[in-house]
Every structure is written in C-alpha cells, then in structure tokens.
Coordinates of C-alpha atoms (C1' of nucleotides) in Angstrom, one line a residue:
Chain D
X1 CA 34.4 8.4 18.5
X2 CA 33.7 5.3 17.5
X3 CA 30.2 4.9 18.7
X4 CA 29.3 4.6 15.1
X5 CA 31.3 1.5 14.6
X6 CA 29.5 -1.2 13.5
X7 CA 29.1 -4.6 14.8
X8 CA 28.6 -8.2 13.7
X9 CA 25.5 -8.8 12.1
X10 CA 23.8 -7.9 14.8
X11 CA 20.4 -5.9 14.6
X12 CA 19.9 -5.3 11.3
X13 CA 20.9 -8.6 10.6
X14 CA 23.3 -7.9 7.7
X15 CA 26.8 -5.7 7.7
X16 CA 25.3 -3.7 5.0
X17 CA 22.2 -3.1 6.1
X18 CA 23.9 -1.6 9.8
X19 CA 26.1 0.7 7.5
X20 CA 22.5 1.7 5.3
X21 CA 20.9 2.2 8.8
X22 CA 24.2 4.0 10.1
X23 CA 24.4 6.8 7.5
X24 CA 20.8 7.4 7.6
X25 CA 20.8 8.0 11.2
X26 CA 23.2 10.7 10.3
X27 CA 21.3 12.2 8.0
X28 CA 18.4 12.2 10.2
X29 CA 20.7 13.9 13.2
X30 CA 22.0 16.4 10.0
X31 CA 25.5 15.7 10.1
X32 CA 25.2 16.2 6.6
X33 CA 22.8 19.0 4.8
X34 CA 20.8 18.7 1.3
X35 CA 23.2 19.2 -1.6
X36 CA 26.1 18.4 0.7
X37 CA 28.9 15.9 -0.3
X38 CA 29.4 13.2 2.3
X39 CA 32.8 11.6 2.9
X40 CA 34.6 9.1 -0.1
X41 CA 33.5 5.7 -0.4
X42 CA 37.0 5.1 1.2
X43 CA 37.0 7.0 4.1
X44 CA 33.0 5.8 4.9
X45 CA 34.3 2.1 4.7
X46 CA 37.0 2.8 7.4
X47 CA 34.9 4.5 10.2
X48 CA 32.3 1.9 9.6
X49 CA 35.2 -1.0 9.6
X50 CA 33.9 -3.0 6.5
X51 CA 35.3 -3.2 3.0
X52 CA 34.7 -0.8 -0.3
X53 CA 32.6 -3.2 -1.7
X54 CA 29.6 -3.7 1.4
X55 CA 29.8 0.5 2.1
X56 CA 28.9 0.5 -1.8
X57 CA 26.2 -1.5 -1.3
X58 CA 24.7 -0.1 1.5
X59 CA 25.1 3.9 -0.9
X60 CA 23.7 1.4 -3.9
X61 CA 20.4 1.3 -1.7
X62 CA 20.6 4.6 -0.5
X63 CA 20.9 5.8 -4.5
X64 CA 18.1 3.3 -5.4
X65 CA 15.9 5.0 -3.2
X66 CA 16.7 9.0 -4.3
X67 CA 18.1 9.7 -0.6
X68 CA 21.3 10.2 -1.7
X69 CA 23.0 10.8 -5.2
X70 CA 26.3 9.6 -6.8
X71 CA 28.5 11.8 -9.1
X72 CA 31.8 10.0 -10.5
X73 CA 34.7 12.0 -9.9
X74 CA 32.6 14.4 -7.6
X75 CA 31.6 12.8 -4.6
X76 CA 27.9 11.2 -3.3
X77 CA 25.8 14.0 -2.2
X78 CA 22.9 14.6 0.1
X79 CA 19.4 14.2 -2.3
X80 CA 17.6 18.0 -3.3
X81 CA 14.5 16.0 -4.5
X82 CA 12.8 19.0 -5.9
X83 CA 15.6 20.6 -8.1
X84 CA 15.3 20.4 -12.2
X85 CA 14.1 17.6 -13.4
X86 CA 13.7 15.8 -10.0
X87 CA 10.7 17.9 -9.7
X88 CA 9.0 16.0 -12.2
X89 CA 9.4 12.5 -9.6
X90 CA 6.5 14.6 -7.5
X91 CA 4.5 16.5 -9.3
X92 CA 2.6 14.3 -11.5
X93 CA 0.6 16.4 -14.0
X94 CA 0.8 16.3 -17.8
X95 CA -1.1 18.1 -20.5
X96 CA -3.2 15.2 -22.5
X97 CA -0.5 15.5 -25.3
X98 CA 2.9 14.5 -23.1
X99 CA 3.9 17.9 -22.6
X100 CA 5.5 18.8 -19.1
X101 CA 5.6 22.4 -17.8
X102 CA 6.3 23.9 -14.3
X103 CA 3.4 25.5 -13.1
X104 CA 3.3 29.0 -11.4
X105 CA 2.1 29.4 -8.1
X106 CA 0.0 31.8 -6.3
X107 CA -0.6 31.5 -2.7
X108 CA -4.3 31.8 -2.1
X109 CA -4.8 31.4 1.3
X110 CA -2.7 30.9 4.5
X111 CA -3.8 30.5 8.4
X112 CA -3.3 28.6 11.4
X113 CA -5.3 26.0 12.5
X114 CA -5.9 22.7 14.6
X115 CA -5.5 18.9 13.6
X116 CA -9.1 17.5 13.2
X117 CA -8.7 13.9 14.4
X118 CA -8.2 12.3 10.9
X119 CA -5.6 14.8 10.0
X120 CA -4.0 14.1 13.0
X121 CA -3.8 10.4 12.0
X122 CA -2.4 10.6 8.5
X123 CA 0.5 12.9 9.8
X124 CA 0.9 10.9 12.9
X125 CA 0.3 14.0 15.1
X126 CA -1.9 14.0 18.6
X127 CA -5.9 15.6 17.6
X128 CA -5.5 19.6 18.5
X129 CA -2.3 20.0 17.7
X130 CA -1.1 23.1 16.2
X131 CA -1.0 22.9 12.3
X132 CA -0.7 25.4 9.0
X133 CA -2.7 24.9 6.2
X134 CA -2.5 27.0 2.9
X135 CA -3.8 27.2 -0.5
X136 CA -1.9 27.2 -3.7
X137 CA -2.9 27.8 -7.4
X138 CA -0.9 26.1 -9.9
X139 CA -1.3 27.4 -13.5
X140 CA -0.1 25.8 -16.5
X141 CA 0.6 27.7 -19.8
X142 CA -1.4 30.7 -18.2
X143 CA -4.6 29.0 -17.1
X144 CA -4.9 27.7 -13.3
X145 CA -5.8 24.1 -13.7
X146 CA -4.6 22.9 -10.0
X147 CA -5.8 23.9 -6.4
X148 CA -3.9 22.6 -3.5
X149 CA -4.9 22.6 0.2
X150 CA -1.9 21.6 2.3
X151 CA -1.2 20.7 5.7
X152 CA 1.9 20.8 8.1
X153 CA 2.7 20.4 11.3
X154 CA 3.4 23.5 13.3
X155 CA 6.2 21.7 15.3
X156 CA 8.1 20.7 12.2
X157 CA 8.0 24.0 10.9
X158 CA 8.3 26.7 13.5
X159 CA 7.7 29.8 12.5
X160 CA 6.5 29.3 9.2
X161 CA 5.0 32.7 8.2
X162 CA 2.5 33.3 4.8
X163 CA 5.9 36.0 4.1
X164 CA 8.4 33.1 4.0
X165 CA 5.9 30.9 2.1
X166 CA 5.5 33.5 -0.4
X167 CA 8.8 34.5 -0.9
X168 CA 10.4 31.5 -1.2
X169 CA 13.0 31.0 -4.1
X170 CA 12.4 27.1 -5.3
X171 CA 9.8 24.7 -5.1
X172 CA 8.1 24.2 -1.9
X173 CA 10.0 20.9 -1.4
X174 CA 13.3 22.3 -1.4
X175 CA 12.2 24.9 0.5
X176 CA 11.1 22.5 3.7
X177 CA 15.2 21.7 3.3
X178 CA 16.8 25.0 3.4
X179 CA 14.5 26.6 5.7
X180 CA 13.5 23.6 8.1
X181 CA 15.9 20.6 7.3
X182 CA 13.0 18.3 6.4
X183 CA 13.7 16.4 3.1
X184 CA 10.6 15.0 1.5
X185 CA 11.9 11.5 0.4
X186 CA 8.5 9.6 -0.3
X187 CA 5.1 10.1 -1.2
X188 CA 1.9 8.3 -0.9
X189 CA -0.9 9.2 -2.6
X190 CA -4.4 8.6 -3.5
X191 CA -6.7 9.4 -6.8
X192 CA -10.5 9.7 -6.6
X193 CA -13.4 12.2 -8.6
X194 CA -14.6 15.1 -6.8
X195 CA -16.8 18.2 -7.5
X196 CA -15.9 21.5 -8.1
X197 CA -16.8 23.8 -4.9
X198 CA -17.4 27.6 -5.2
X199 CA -13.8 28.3 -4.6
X200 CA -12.4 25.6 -6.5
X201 CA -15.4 26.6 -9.6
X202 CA -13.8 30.4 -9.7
X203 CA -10.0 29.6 -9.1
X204 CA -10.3 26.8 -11.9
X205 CA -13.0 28.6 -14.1
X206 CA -15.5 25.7 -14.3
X207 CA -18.8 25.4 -12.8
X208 CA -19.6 24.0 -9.4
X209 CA -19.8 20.5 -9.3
X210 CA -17.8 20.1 -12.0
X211 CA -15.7 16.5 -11.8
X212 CA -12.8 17.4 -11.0
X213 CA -9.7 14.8 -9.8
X214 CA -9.0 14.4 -6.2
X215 CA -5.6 13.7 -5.2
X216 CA -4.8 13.0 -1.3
X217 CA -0.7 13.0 -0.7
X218 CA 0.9 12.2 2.4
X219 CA 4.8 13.5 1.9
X220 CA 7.2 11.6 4.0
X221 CA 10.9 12.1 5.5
X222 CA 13.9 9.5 6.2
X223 CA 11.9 7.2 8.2
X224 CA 8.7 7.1 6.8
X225 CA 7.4 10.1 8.9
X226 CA 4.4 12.3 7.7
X227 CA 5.3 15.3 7.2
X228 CA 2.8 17.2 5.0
X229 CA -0.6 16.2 4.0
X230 CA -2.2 18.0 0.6
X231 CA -5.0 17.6 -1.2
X232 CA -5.2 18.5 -4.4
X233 CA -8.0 19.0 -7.2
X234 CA -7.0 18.7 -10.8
X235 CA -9.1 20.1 -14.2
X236 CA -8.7 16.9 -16.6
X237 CA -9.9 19.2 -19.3
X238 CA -6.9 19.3 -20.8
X239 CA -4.5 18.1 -18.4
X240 CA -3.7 14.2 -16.9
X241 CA -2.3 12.6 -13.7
X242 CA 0.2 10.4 -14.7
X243 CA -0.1 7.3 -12.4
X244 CA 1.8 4.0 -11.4
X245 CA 5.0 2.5 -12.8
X246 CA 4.9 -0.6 -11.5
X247 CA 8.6 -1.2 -12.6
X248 CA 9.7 -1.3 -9.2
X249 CA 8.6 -3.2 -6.1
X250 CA 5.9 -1.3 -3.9
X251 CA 4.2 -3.2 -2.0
X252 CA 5.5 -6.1 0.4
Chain P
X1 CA 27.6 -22.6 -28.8
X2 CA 29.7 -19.4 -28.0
X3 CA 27.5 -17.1 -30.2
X4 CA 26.5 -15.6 -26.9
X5 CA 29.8 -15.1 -25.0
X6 CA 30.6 -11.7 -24.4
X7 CA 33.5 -9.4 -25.9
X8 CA 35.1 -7.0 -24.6
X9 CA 33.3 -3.8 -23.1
X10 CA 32.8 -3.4 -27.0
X11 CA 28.8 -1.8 -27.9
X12 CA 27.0 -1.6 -24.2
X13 CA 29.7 0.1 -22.3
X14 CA 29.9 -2.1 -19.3
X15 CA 30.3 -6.0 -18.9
X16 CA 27.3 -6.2 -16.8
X17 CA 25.2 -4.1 -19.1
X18 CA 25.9 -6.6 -22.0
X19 CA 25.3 -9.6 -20.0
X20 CA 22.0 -8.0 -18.8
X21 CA 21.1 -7.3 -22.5
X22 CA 22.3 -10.9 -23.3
X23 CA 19.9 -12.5 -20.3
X24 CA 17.7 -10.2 -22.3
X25 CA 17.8 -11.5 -25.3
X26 CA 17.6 -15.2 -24.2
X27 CA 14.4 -14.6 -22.3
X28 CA 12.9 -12.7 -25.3
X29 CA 13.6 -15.7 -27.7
X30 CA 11.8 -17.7 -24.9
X31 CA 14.9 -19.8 -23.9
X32 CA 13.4 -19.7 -20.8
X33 CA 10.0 -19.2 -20.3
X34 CA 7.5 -17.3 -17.1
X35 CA 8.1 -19.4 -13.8
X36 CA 11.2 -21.0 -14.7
X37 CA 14.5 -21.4 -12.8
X38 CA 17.4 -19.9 -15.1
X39 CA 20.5 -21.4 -14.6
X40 CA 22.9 -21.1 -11.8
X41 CA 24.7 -17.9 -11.3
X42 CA 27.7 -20.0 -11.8
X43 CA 27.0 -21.6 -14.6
X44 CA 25.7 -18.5 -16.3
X45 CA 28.8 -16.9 -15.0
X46 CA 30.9 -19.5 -16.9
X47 CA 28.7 -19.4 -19.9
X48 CA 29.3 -15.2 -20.2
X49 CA 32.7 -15.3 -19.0
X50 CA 32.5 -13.3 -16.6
X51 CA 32.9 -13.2 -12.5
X52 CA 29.9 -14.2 -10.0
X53 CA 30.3 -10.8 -9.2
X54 CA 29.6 -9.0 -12.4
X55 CA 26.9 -11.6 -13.6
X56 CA 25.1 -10.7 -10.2
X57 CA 24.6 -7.4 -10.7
X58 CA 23.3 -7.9 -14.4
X59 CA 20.4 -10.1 -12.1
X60 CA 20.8 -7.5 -9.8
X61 CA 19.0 -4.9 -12.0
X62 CA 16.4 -7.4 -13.6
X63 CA 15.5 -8.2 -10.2
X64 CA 15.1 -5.0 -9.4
X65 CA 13.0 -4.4 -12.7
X66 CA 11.2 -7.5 -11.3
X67 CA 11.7 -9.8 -14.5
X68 CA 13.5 -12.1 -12.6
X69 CA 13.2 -13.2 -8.9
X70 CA 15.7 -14.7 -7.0
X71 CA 15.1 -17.5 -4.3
X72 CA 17.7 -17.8 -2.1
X73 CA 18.8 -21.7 -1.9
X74 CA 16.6 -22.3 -5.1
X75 CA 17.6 -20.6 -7.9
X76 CA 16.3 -17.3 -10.1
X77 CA 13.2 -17.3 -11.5
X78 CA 11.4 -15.6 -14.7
X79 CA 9.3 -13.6 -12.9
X80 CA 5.7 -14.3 -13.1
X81 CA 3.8 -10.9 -12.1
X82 CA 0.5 -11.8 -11.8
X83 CA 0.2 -14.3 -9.2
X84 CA -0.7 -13.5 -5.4
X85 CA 0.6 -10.6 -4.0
X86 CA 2.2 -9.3 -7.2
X87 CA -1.3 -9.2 -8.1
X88 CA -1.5 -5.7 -6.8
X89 CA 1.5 -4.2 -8.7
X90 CA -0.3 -3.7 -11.7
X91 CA -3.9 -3.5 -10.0
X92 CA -4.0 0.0 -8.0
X93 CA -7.9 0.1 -7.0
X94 CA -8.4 -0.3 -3.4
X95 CA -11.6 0.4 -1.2
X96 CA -11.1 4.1 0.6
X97 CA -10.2 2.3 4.4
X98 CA -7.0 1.0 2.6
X99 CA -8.8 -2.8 2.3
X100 CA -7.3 -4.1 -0.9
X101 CA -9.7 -7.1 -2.6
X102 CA -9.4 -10.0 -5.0
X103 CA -11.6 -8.7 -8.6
X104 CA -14.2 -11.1 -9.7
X105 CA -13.7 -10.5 -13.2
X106 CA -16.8 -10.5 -16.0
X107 CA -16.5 -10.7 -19.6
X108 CA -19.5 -8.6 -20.8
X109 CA -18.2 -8.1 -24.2
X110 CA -15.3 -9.7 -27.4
X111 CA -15.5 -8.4 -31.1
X112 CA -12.7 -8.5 -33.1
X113 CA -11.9 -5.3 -35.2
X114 CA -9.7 -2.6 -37.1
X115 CA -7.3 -0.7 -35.0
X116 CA -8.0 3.1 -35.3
X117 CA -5.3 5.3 -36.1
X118 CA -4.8 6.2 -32.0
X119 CA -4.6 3.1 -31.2
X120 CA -2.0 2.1 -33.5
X121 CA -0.3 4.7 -33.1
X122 CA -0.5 3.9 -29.4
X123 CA 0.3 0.0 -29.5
X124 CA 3.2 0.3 -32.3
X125 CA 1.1 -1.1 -35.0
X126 CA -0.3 0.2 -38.3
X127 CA -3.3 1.7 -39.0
X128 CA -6.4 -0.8 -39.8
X129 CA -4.3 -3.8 -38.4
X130 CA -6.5 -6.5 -37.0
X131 CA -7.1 -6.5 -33.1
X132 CA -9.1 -8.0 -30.6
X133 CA -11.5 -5.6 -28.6
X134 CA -13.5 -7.2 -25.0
X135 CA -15.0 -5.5 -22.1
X136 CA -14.3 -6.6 -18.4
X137 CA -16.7 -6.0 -15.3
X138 CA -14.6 -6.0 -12.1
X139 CA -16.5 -6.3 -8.8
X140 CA -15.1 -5.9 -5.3
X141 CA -16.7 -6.5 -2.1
X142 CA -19.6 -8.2 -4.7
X143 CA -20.2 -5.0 -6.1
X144 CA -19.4 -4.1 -9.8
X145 CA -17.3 -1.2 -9.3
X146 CA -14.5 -0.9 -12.8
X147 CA -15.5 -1.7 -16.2
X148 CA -12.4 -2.1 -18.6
X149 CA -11.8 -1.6 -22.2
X150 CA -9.2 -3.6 -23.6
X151 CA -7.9 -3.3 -26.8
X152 CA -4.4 -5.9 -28.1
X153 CA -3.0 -7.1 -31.4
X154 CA -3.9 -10.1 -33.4
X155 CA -0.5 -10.7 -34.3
X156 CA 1.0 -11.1 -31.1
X157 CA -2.4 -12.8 -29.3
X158 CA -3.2 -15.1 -32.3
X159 CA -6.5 -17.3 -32.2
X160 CA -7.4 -15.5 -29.0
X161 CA -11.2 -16.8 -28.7
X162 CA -13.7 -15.7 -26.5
X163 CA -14.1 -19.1 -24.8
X164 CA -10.3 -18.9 -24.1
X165 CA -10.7 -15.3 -22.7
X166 CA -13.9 -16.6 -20.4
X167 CA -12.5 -20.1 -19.3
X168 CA -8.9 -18.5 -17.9
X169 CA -7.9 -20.1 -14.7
X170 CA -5.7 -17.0 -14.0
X171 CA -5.9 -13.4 -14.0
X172 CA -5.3 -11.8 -17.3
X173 CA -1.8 -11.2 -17.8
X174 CA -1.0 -14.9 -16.7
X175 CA -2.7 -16.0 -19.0
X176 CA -0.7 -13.4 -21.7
X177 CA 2.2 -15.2 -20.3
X178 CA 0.9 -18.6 -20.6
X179 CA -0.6 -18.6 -23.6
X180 CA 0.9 -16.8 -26.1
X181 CA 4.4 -16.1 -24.2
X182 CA 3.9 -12.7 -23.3
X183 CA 5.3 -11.0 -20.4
X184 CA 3.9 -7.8 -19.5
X185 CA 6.8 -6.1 -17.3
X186 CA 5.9 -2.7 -17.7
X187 CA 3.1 0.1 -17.6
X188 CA 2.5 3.6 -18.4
X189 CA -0.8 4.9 -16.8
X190 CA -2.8 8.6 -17.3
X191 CA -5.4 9.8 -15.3
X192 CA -8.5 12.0 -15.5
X193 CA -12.0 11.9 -15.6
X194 CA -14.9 10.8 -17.4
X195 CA -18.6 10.9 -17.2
X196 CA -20.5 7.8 -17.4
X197 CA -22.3 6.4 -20.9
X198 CA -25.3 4.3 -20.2
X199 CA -23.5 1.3 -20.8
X200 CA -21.3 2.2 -17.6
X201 CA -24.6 3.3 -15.7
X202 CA -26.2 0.3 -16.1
X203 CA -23.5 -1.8 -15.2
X204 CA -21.9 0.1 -12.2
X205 CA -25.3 1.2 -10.9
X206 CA -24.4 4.9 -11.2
X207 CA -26.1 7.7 -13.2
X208 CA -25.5 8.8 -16.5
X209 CA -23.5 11.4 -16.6
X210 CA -21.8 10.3 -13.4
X211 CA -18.2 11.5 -13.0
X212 CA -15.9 8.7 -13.3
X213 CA -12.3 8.2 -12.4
X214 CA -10.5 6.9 -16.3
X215 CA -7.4 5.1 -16.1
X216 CA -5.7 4.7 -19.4
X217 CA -2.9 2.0 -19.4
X218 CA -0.1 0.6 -22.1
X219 CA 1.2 -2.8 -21.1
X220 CA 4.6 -3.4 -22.2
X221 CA 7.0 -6.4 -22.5
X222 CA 10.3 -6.9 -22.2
X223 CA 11.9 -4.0 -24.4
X224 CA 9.2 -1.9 -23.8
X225 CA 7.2 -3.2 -26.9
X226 CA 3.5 -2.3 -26.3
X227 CA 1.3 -5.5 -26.2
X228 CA -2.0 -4.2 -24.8
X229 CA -4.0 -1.4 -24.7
X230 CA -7.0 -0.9 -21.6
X231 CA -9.3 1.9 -21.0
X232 CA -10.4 1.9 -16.9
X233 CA -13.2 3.4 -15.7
X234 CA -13.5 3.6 -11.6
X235 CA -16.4 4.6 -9.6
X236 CA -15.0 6.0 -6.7
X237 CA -17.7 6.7 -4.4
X238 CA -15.8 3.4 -2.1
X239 CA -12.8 2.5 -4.3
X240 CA -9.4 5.0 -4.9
X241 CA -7.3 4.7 -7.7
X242 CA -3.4 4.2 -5.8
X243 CA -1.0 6.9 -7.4
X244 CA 2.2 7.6 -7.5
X245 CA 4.7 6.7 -5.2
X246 CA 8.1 8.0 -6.1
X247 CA 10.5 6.4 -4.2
X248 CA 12.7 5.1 -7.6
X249 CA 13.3 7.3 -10.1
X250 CA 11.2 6.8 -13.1
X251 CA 11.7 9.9 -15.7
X252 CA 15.1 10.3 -17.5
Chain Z
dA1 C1' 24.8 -33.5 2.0
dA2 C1' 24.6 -31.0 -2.2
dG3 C1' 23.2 -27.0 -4.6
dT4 C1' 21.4 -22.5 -4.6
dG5 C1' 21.6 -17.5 -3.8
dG6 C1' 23.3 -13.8 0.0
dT7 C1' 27.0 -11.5 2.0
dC8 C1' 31.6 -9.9 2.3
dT9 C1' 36.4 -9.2 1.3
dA10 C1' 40.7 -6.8 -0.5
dG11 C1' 42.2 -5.6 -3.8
dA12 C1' 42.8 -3.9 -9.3
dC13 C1' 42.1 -0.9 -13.0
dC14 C1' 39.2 2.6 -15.4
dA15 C1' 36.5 7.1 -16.2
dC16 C1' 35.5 11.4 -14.7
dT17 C1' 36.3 16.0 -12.2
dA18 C1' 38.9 19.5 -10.4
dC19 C1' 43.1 22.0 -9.9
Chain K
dT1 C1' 48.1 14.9 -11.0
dA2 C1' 45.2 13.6 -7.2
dG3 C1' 40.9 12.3 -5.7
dT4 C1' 36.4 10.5 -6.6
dG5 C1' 33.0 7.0 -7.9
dG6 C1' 32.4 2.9 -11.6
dT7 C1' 33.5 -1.6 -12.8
dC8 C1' 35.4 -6.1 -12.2
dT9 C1' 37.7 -10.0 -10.2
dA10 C1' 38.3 -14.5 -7.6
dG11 C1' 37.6 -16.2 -4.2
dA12 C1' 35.4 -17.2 1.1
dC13 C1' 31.8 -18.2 4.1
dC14 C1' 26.8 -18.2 5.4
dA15 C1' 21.7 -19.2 5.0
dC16 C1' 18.3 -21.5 2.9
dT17 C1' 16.1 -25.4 0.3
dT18 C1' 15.5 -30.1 -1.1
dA19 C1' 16.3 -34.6 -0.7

DNA sequence: AAGTGGTCTAGACCACTAC
DNA sequence: TAGTGGTCTAGACCACTTA
C-alpha cells in the first residue's frame, strides 16, 4: 500500500528528512534484518515518490550515522555494528603503545534482578522492573585487564538465559541482533577513577583500592532508546581508553 | 589566475575530492582566515569549474568535519571552534548530574624549553627543538578541579609570551587561531589514570597519591599536522571525563 | 529587493559486482 | 550483460538574512 507514501513537506519539514524518518520506521518495525540488503536506490525513490537524488540523501544520512551501509555494485545493507573492524567503533581500549586486540571473554557471573530507581532512569524503564545483569572478564594478550557489569532489560530480551549468553558465536552486540533484533546504533558514555573492590582486585590481579578507570555506557537503538547499561572498570597499567574525536558534531 | 582550476578527475579520483583538497589548500595558505565568509557557492563553483552541485558536496564534507559552517542566507564560514557552544567539542569535563560549566582558566606556570624525544616524536618535530611549556588551573563551579600540561612548538607559536598567554580575551585555541593562524580541527585523546604529585595536591585540594583521571591530547590542524601537545589531569570526585560516542565512524 | 545557502529534480555517465 | 551504487550536471524554487 501506499501508506508509506510520502507527503509535502509536511512533519518533518523537509522531503528528505520524511524519506530518512520513513526507512527508519521500517527498520524499527524489521522489515528489513541486520546484514540484509534493502531495495535499489531506484526502486526506494519510486515508493517514496521523490527523485534519485533526495532518496540518496536521506541513505547519505542514514550511512553518516553507521545505521545503514553502502556497497557499490552490491546494494545498501542493514548496519552489523559489531562485525570486524566495526567492533573497534565500541570498544575503546588500547594497549599504551597503539596496539588493538580483541579481548576474550569469560562470563563471570549471571542472575536476574530488579531495576533500582537510578537504573531504571538511565534505561528509561519503570523502578522494579524485571532486569539481567552479568559480569564479563575481558583479557588482552592473556591477562584480564577489563571487568564489565551489564545491565538489560528483561522485556527486550525475553528469555535471555546465562546458556545463550555463554554460547554465543560473535560479540555481544551482534548477538542482541540475531537473537533479539535490537541493533546497538549509539553509545553514550562516561569516564571517571574508581577503586579496585575484592572482586575487581582478584579478577584484575591488583590490590584493592587500586585506581582503576570507570567507564558508565548507556547503548542505544534507532531512536535513541536505552537499551543496555554497563559499567566497566579498566587496569591503565598498561592499557588506555581512547576518548573523543571531536571531528564530528556532538552536541547541539 | 587559473593555477587553481581543476582538471580532469586526474590525481584525487573524484571532482569533489579535488575541489575539497583545493578549498583545502586555500584555507591552509590562509586565503581566508577563522571567522570569515568564503565566497559564494556560485562563484566558487565558477572559479573550480564545476556544478553547484559537485562544489556542495566538497562543503558538504568540510562541514561535516566542521572546518566550515554554513549560514543559510549568509554565506560559509571558516569555522571558528572555540567560541560558545562549540566550546564543549573539544572540552569533555562535565560535573556528574550532567551540568556542563564555563572553566575559569589560571596560568600557574610558562618556561620555555627543549622538546624531549616523546614529545617530538609526538608533535612531528625533532628532537631538542625549542618549545613553549605552561601549566593551566581550570576551576568549575569555583573550584579548581583540572590542571593541564601543555606543551607546543616555537616554530609554529613564534614570540608566544607569557603576558600574551595571560591577557587572552578568548579561550585558548581562539587565540591559536587569532594569533598565529592556527586552526586546531582535530584531536586524538588517551585515557587512564594517574596518581597525584604534590603539585596537583596542593592545587586541586586532593591527597598525594590521589588517583586522578589523565587525559592525554594531540591537537591537530587542517591536514592533521600536530600543533599542540596537553597533559590533563581530572579529579573526579564531582566532574566525568565525556567518552566516546560513536555515532560517525572514526577508525579506517 | 538582492544575495545567500537549502532543497529537489530528472536525468547522464561511470565503476563495481555478480552471473 | 544487467543491476547496483557513485559521481556529476544544470537548472528550479524555497527560506533566510540584510538592507
């Protein structure tokens, strides 16, 4: 049907801006999956009744912000954030001398629980609702240097089991896609010094109260809803956080 | 004269590429310097020989690297980071309820010296070349709570004075641009932690030995030539450093 | 009213990928 | 060879700013 049509500037103010807010509404509603192909630049401009050149610009913004992904010759495709070096984009640790690794994980510690009232603001949940949180260990060249304590909302992923979580094939962020068709599109995070509790002291193999960094993320999905909180604790022995680029505009 | 008309899709692939290098170039030689209006698309159209079309999306991507800002019914702009609400593009330290404040800023130290083989090695110059070295206090909320280390080249800041530094009406990379024509577009930052020297306890009211957050940061101008050099160090008891947030793409 | 950038069109041709 | 996205054109009209 053509209840996707778009009209004169209406809303959203420009033609371009509709078709942006058009596509994405589909993505949210999963008309198309991660990794998919979605329809030619040609075929996109018809049902949306505007020419090549505003449909392009409209996918330009979509590109610009990693939500989707042009190949020439192959099609524009549905974003998988986390594969290859895309996983670099969230996972912002460096040893002091540049070099990146992909750390191993080890799932320390899974349960169920309930949002206290400030975890239930930052993932814009109700207080008491029904949430997992788990632990990871992150080592890099052999040596644990990362603890993570994350968050999610029980209602966003139903049935999440510690099984799943451990057996999962790719990074944690592709596997919220596969499994629960929530794509991770933006992060916002925080950096501050904390000590090193007993857990953190005999995972990380330093002493407690050791300074340790303290990064707080909220991960986001299409439409800027939370939908993972994690808080991570870093060894800066030897490793770094690699922090802004402000070569784009962040703030408005 | 035509020494800057543009051939064929000849070295830089594209048209647009070449007329972005060209815009470039122009603004590198200073043809038109920080806060000024560029010409008219048109007429910079005509002068590249190229279409409106192409010669906007050459601005479209230095727009979107913000070296240029466009005003609609006024004309493009050489961007001008530092002023109002850029401000907080290249300074990420906000108190821990999210309030983001003006710096007051304190020069507590300026001593010219030799630059050490890491920080050449860091800022693209040689080994022993002269520098200028100064020490900034920044408070927030009236408190002192970031002392920074800064660290840039004679050569490219030459007669840089003390008095100068102190009697700035701007913040500091305004008055790079001002004075000596340098436009800081670009930053790489690392983070860790640090424990407090006494020079840090006494001026940020904290212990010795008190775990700090350190921000180290390379400045860059326009083709990603390293101007200055600054060594952060955050006391986060009420301030957070603001990471990441990956919504462009950043690595390559 | 004149000049600016912002949006949009309706094509053309090229480069790349797959078959 | 057919289909895709990438580049480019030569305009039109709109919205905004200044005067």
């Amino acid at each position: 049907m053509s209840t996707l049509a778009i009209n004169p500037p209406a809303l959203g103010g420009t033609r371009y801006k509709e078709v942006k807010s058009a596509i994405l509404a589909a993505l949210s509603a999963g008309e198309w999956k991660g990794g998919e192909c979605i329809p030619s630049e040609k075929r996109l401009a018809e049902r949306f009744g505007v020419s090549i050149g505003t449909l392009r610009k409209a996918i330009d913004e979509l590109c610009a912000e990693n939500i989707l992904i042009r190949h020439q010759g192959l099609g524009t495709f549905v974003s998988m954030h986390q594969r290859d070096r895309h996983f670099f984009r969230f996972f912002r640790v460096v040893r002091r001398d540049g070099d990146k690794a992909y750390p191993v994980v080890t799932l320390i510690d899974f349960k169920k629980a309930r949002a206290s009232r400030e975890v239930a603001a930052m993932l814009g949940i109700e207080t008491g609702a029904r949430v997992f949180q788990f632990v990871n260990g992150l080592a890099l060249h052999g040596k644990t240097v990362l603890i993570e304590h994350i968050t999610v909302p029980e209602a966003q992923f139903p049935a999440l089991t510690e099984a799943k979580l451990r057996n999962r094939p790719n990074t944690l962020y592709n596997f919220y896609q596969d499994v629960f068709g929530i794509n991770v599109v933006e992060t916002d995070e925080r950096v501050s010094v904390a000590l090193a509790n007993e857990i953190e002291s005999a995972q990380l193999g330093v002493e407690v109260g050791a300074p340790l960094l303290e990064i707080r993320r909220i991960a986001y999905s299409y439409h800027r809803s939370a939908v993972e909180l994690r808080v991570s604790r870093l060894n800066t022995d030897e490793y770094e956080y690699i922090g802004a680029r402000p070569g784009r505009d962040e703030e408005k």
